[in-house]
XYZ file of C-alpha atoms in Angstrom:
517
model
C 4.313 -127.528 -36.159
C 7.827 -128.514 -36.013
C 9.950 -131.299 -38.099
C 11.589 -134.220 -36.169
C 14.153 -136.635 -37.457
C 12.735 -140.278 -37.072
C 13.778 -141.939 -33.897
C 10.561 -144.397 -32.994
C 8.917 -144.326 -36.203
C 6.352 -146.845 -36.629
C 7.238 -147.952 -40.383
C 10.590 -149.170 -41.828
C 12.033 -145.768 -42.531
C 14.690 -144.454 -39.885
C 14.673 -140.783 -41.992
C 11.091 -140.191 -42.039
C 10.547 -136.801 -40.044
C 8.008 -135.983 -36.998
C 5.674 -133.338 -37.146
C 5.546 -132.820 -33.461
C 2.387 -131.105 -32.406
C 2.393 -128.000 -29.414
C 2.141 -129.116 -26.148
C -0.697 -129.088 -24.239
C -3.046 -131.090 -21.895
C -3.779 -135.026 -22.596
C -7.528 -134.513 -23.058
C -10.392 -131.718 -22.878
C -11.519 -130.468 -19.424
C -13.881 -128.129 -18.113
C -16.925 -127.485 -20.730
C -16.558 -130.520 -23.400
C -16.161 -128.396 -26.929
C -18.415 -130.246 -29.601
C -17.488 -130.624 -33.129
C -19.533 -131.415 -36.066
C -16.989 -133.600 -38.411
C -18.546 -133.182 -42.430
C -17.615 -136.356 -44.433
C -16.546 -140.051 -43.322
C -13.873 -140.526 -45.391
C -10.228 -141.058 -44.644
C -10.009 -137.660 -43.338
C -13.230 -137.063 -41.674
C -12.374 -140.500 -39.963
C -8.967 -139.193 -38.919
C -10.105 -135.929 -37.639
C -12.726 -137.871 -35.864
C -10.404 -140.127 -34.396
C -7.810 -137.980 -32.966
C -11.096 -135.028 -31.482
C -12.834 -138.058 -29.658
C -9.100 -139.627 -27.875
C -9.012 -136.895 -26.697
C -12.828 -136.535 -24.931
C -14.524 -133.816 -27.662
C -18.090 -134.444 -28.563
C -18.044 -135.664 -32.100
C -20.416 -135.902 -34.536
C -19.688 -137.598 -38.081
C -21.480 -136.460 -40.893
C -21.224 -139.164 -43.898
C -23.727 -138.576 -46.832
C -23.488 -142.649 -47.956
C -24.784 -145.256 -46.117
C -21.250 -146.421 -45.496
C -17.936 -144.747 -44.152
C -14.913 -145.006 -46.052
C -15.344 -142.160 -48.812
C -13.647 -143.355 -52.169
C -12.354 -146.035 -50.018
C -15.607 -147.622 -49.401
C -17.648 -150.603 -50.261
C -21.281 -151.907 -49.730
C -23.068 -154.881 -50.489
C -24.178 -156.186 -53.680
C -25.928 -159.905 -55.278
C -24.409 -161.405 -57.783
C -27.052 -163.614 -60.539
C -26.252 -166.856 -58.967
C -27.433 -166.036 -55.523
C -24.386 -165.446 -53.958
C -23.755 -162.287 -52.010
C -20.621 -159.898 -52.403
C -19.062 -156.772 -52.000
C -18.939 -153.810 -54.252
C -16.378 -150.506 -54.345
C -15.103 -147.812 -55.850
C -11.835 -149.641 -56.926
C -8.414 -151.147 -56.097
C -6.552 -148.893 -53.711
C -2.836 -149.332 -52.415
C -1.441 -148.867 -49.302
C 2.155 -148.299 -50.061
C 4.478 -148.595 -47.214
C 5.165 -144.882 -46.814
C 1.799 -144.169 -45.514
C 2.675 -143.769 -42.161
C -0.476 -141.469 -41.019
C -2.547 -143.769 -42.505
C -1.120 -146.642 -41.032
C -1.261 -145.496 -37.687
C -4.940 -144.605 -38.014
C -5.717 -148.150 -39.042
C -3.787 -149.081 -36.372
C -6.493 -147.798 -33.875
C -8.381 -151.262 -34.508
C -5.585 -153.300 -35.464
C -2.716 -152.365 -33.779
C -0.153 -154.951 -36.032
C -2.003 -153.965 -39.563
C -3.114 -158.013 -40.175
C -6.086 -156.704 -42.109
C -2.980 -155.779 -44.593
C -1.151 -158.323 -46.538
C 1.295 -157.396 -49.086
C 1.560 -158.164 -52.584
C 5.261 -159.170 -54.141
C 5.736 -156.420 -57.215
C 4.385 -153.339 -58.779
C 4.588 -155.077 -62.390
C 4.052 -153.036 -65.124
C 3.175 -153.815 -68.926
C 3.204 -152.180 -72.045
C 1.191 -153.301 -75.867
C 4.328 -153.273 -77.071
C 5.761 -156.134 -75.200
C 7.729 -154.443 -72.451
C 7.435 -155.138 -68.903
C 9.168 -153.574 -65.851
C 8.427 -153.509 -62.009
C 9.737 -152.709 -58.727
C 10.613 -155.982 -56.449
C 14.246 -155.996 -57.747
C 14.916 -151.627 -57.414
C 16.891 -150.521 -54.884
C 14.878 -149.076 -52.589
C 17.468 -146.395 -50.989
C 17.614 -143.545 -52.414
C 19.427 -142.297 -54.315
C 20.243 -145.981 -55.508
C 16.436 -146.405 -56.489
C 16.327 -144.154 -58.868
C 19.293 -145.280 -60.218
C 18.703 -148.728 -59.526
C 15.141 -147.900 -61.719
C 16.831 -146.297 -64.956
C 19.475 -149.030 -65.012
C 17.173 -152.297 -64.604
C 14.187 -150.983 -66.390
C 13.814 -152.159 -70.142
C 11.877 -148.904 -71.302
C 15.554 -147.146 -70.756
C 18.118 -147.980 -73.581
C 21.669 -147.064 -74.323
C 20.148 -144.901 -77.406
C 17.886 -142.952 -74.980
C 20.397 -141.674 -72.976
C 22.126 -139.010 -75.347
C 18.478 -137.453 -75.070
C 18.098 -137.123 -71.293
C 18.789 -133.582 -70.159
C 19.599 -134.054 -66.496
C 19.712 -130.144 -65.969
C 15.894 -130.211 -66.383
C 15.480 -133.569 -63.880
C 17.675 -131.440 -61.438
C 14.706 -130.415 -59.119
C 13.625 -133.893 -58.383
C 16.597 -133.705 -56.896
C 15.886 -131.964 -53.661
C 11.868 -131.841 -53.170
C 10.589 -129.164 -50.727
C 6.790 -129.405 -51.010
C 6.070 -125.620 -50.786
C 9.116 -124.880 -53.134
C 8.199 -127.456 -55.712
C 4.932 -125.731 -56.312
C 6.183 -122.456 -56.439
C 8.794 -123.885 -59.287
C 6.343 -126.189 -61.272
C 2.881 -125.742 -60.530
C 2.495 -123.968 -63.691
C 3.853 -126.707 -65.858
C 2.332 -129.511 -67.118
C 3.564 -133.245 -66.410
C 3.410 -134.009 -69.598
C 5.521 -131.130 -70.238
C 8.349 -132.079 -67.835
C 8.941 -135.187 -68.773
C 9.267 -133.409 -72.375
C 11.865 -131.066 -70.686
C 13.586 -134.118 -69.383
C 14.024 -135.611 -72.713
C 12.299 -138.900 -71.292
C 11.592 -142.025 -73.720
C 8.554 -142.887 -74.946
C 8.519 -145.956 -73.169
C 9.510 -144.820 -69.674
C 7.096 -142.341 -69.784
C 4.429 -144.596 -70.460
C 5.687 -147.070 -68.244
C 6.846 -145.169 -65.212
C 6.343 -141.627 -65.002
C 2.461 -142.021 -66.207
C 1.590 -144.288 -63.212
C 2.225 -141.437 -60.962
C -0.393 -138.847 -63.288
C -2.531 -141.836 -63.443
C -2.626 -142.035 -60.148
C -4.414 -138.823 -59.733
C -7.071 -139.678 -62.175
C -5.925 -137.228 -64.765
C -4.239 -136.809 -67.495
C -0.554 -135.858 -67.617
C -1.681 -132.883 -70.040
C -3.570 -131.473 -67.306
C -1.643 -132.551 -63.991
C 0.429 -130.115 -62.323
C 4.129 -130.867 -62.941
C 5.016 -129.998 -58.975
C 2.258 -132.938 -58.078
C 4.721 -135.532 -60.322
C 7.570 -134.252 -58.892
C 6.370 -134.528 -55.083
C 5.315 -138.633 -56.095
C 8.638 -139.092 -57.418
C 10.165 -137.958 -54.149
C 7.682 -139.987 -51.978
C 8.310 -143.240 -53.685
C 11.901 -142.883 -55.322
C 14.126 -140.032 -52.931
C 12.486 -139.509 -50.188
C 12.204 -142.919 -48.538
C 13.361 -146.573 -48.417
C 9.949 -148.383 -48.865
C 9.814 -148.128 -53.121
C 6.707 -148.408 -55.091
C 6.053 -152.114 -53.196
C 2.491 -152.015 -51.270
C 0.105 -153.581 -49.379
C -3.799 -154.796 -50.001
C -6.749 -155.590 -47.533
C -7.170 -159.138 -46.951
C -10.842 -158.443 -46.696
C -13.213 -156.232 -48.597
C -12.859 -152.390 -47.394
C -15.910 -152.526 -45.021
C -15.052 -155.699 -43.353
C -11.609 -154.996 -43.154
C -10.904 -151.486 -42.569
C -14.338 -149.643 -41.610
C -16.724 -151.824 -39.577
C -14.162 -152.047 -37.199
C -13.051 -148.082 -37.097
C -16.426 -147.360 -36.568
C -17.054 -149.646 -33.464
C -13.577 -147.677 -32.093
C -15.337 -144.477 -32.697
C -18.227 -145.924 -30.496
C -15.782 -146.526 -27.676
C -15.022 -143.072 -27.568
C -18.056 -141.613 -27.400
C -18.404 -140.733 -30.777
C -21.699 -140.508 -33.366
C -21.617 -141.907 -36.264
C -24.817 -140.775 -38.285
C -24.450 -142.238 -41.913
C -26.781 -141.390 -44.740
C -26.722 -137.875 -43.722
C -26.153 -134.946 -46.361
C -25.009 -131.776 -44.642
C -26.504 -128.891 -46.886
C -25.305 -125.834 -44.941
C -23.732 -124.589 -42.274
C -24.537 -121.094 -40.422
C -23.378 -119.134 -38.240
C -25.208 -119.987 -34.403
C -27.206 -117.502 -32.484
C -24.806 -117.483 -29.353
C -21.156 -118.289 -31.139
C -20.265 -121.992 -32.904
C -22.451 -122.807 -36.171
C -25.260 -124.582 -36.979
C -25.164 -127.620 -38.931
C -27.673 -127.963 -41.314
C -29.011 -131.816 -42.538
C -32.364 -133.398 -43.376
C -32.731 -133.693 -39.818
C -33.015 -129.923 -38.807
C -29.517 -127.682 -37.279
C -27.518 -128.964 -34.696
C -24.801 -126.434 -32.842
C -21.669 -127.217 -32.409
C -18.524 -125.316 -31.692
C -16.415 -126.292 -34.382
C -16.845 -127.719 -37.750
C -14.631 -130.090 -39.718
C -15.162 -129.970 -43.646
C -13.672 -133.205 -44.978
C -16.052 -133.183 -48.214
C -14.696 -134.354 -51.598
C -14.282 -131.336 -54.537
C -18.138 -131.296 -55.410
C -19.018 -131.779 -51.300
C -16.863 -128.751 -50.262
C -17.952 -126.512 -53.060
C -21.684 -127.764 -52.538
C -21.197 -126.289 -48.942
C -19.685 -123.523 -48.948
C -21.768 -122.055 -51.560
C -25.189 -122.616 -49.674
C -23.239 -121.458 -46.233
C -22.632 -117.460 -47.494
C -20.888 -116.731 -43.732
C -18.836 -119.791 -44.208
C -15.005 -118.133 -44.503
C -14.210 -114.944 -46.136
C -14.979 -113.929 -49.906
C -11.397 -114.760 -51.235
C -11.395 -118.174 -49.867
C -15.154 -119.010 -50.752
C -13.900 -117.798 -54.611
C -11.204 -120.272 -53.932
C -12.987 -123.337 -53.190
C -15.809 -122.392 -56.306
C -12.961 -122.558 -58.578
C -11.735 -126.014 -57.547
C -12.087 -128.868 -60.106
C -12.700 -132.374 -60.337
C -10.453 -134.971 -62.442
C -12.339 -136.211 -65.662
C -14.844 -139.847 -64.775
C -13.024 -142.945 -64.625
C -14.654 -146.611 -64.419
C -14.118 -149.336 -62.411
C -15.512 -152.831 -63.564
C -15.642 -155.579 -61.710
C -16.105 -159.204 -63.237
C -16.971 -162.567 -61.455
C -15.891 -165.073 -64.409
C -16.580 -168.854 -64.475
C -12.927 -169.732 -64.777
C -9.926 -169.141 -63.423
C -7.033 -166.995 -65.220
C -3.924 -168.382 -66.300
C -1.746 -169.492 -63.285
C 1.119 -167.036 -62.242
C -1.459 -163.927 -63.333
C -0.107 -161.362 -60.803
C -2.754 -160.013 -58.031
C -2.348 -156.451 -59.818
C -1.356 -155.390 -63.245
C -0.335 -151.256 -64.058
C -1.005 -151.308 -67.946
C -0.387 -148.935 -70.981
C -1.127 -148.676 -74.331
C -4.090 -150.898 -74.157
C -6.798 -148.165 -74.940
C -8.419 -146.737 -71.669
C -7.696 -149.934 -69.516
C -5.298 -148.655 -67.141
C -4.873 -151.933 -64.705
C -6.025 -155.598 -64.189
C -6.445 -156.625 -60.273
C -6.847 -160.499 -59.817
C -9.085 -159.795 -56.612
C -9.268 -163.682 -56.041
C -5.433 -164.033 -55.713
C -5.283 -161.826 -52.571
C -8.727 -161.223 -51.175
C -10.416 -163.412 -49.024
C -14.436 -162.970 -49.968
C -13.313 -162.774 -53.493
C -10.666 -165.932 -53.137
C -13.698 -168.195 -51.293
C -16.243 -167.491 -54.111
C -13.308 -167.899 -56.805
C -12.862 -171.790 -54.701
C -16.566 -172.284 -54.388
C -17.744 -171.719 -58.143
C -14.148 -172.894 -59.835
C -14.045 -169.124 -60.996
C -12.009 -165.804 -60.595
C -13.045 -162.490 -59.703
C -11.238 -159.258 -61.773
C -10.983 -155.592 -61.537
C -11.018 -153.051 -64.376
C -9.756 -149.344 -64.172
C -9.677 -146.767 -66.840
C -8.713 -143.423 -65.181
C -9.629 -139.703 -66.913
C -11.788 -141.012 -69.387
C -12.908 -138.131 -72.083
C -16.120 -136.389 -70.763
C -18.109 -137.365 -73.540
C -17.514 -140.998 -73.440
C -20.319 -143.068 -73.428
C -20.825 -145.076 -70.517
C -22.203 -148.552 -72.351
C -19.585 -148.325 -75.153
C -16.533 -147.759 -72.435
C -17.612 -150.760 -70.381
C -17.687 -153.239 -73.530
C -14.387 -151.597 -74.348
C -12.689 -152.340 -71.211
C -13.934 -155.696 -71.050
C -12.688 -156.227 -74.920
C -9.032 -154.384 -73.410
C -8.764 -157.156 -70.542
C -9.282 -159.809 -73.118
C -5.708 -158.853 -75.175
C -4.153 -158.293 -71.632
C -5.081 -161.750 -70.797
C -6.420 -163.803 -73.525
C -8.022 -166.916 -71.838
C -10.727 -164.441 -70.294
C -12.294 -164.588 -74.001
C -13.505 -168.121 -73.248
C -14.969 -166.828 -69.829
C -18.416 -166.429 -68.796
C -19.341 -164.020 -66.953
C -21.306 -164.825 -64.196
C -21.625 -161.009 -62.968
C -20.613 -157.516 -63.708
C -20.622 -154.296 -62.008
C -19.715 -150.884 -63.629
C -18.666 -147.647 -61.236
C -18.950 -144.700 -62.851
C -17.277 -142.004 -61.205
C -16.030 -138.434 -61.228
C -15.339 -136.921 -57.978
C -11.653 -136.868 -57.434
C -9.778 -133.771 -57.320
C -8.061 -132.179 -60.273
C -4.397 -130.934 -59.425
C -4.416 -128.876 -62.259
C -1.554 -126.998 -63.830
C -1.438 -123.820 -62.135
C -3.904 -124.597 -59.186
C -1.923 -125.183 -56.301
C -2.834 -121.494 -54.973
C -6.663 -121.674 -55.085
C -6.507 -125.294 -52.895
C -7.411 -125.072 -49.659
C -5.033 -124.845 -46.570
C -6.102 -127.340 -43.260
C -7.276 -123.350 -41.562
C -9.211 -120.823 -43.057
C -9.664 -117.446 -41.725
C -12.012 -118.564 -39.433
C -10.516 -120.826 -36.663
C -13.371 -122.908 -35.804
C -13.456 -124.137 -39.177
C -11.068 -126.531 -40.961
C -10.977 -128.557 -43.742
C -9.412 -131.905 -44.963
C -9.180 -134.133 -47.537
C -7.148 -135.088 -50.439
C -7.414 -132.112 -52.216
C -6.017 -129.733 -49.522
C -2.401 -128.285 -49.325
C -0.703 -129.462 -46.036
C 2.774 -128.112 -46.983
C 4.083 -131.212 -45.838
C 5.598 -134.442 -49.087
C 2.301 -136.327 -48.632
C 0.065 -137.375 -51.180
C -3.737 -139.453 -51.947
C -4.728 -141.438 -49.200
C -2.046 -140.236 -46.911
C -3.287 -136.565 -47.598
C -6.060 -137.555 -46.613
C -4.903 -138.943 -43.566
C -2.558 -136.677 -42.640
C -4.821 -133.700 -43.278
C -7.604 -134.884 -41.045
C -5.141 -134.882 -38.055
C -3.685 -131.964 -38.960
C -7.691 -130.381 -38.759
C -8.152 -131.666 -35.460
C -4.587 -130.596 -34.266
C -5.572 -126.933 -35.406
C -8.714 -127.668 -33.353
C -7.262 -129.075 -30.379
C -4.386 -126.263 -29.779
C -7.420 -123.796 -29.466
C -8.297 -125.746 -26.602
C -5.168 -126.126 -24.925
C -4.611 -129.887 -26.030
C -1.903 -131.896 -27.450
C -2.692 -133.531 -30.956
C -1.606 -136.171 -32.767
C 2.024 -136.620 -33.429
C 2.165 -136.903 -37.152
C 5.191 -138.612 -39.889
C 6.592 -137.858 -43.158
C 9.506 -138.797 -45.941
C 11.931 -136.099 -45.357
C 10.855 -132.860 -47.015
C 14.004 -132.542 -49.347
C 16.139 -134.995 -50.998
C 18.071 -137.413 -48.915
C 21.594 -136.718 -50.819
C 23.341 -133.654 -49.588
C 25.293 -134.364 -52.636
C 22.411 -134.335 -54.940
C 21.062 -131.817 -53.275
C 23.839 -129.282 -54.086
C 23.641 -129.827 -57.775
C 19.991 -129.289 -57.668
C 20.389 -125.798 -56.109
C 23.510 -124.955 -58.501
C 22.318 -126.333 -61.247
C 18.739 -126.848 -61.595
C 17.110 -124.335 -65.104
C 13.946 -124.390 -63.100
């Protein structure tokens, strides 16, 4: 693949970079090539996507009854009759998410099932708040703009910083990052960097948060790369958008129907336990249903999925990788709770609070400030309707006794939910995101393997390129079906990034001469 600079990008962003794909023939001819696609996520449905534009026989795999992986939601009843809708969690689509954007994009081409929300705001126990509506958002003036308007940074914490050790956030080249600080911790860096307390907790945490983990345990190099995505490597800044509508409504119900169009099958509530090798060439995939060939396979499977596979598929790859993928990990549980309460909270509430040093509770989403099903119950019953998240919870927390916490958390957050009743709770319990962990950057899986009818995508694979959670997903699942498509003599999908290194030649240059690491 080759690296553009960003004439006609399709996002705010005139530096972004193109990953153009080889050229090659508009769609399949001759014998249609059939691919089995293993996982309806984000990057199963991008894989999908691009293989059946471009007239391959695709068949999508999802193990739950709905698509959207950790993106996804499904239907629940609430006590008083009402019906609603039930997921994994708040999820933001930040503005840099180009890939992702322009899959969405396939069923509504000017993103109205997005609506943005006006901050990131940010709040600490202590009393400090910060957020990112007033931060510059070019670099290298966000950064800047960041230290100097932030509270958590005072004039005594600066004779502490250590800028020589903040040098290679300087000039971010994805491969080179992890070869530099993959095998330091995040917590560790920002120890190196002589960071306050309270911009740690503040800032730098939302990023290790963001990966479900703690910063103990997160690779250094996966900090380092969100720090370039959101603060030096593009003009969009930590603002984001939300789904107007609840994920299946707004996002998947209408992807699949464009999958339809294009001659794709969607076969939900289908577990793939194996695949093997077939008796002519291709593989056999392996479900409830019996084996199906096909001539390629797609495996866009979360951490537990992919290792599930491969080890009941022996032929699947060669030994080294197959070790690989058995020694992937998974990021400690996390809950989401989601309350339907008979009041409203106090006005001005923002639609999504990042917290710290409240205990486990990590944020507060108002869902019935900025989501329609959510805002029309909140106006029917004279209610409000609130999200929970505490991320990388201790393994041997107990379920019950974490939910009453977090509920007991939102109440010092925002005290007049004590007087609330609520009218109905539901608890996700969860522990299947990946684990960046310090020093595994070499055991993740690459897009190809060494066979090249089999790819893989997801979140948790390395793509070489500054991209990171959803958009790795996204991203990753073209990538798969570009690999895919080149075999068969056919263009794939052209692809976007933030640059891959910093945007200040200046900056830069004192990364390379000065950086200690």
């Amino acid at each position: 693949m080759r690296l553009r600079g960003g004439e006609g990008l399709p996002g705010r962003d005139r530096r972004a970079q193109a990953v153009v794909p080889r050229a090659g023939r508009e769609r399949v001819s001759g014998d249609t090539p059939s691919v089995a696609v293993v996982g309806g996520g984000i990057a199963g449905l991008a894989a999908a996507t691009a293989l059946a534009e471009r007239g391959v026989r695709v068949v999508l795999h999802e193990r739950d009854a709905v698509l959207g992986g950790r993106v996804s939601g499904w239907p629940v009843g609430l006590p008083d009759g009402t019906s609603a809708t039930m997921s994994r969690g708040f999820h933001a689509f930040f503005r840099q998410y180009y890939n992702l954007r322009s899959l969405l994009r396939r069923s509504d081409p000017e993103l109205g099932m997005l609506r943005g929300l006006p901050d990131y705001p940010l709040r600490h126990s202590s009393g400090l708040r910060d957020g990112f509506r007033r931060v510059p958002r070019t670099p290298p003036f966000s950064a800047l703009g960041f230290v100097a308007l932030s509270p958590s940074f005072g004039l005594r914490d600066l004779p502490a910083l250590r800028p020589a050790a903040a040098l290679p956030l300087l000039d971010i080249r994805t491969r080179r990052v992890h070869e530099r600080l993959d095998d330091v911790s995040a917590h560790d860096l920002l120890d190196a960097m002589g960071f306050p307390a309270a911009a740690r907790h503040l800032a730098f945490e939302v990023f290790s948060r963001s990966f479900f983990a703690d910063p103990r345990e997160l690779s250094a190099a996966e900090m380092a790369l969100m720090f370039h995505i959101y603060f030096l490597g593009s003009s969009e800044g930590l603002l984001f958008d939300v789904p107007r509508e609840p994920f299946p409504q707004a996002l998947w119900d209408p992807f699949a129907d464009h999958l339809g169009r294009h001659g794709a099958e969607v076969r939900t509530s289908t577990s793939v336990e194996a695949v093997r090798p077939g008796p002519s060439g291709g593989h056999l995939v392996v479900d409830a249903a019996g084996a199906r060939p096909y001539d390629a396979v797609v495996l866009a499977l979360d951490t537990d999925g992919l290792r599930g596979v491969v080890g009941r598929s022996p032929h699947l790859g060669d030994a080294g990788w197959r070790e690989r993928v058995a020694r992937l990990r998974t990021a400690p549980p996390f809950l989401v709770t989601r309350l339907w309460l008979d009041r409203p909270v106090a006005s001005g509430r923002p639609g999504f609070l990042g917290t710290s040093g409240y205990g486990s509770l990590d944020n507060v989403s108002v869902l019935s400030n900025w989501e329609g099903e959510a805002a029309r119950w909140a106006a029917r019953t004279g209610g409000s309707v609130v999200e929970l998240h505490a991320y990388a919870l201790p393994t041997t927390a107990v379920r019950e006794v974490e939910e009453k916490r977090l509920v007991d958390q939102l109440h010092q957050v925002y005290p007049e939910t004590r007087e609330a009743r609520v009218v109905g709770a539901r608890h996700e319990w969860r522990a299947d995101c990946p684990l960046f962990t310090v020093g595994g950057y070499r055991d993740r899986p690459t897009v190809r393997t060494s066979d090249p009818t089999v790819v893989v995508a997801g979140d948790l694979v390395r793509t070489d390129l500054p991209v990171a959670l959803m958009e790795r997903a996204a991203t990753s699942g073209f990538l798969a079906a570009n690999a895919l498509l080149e075999r068969w003599g056919v263009r794939g999908e052209r692809l976007w990034t933030v640059p891959d290194q910093g945007r200040s030649a200046l900056l830069r240059a004192l990364a390379r001469r000065f950086g200690t690491r």
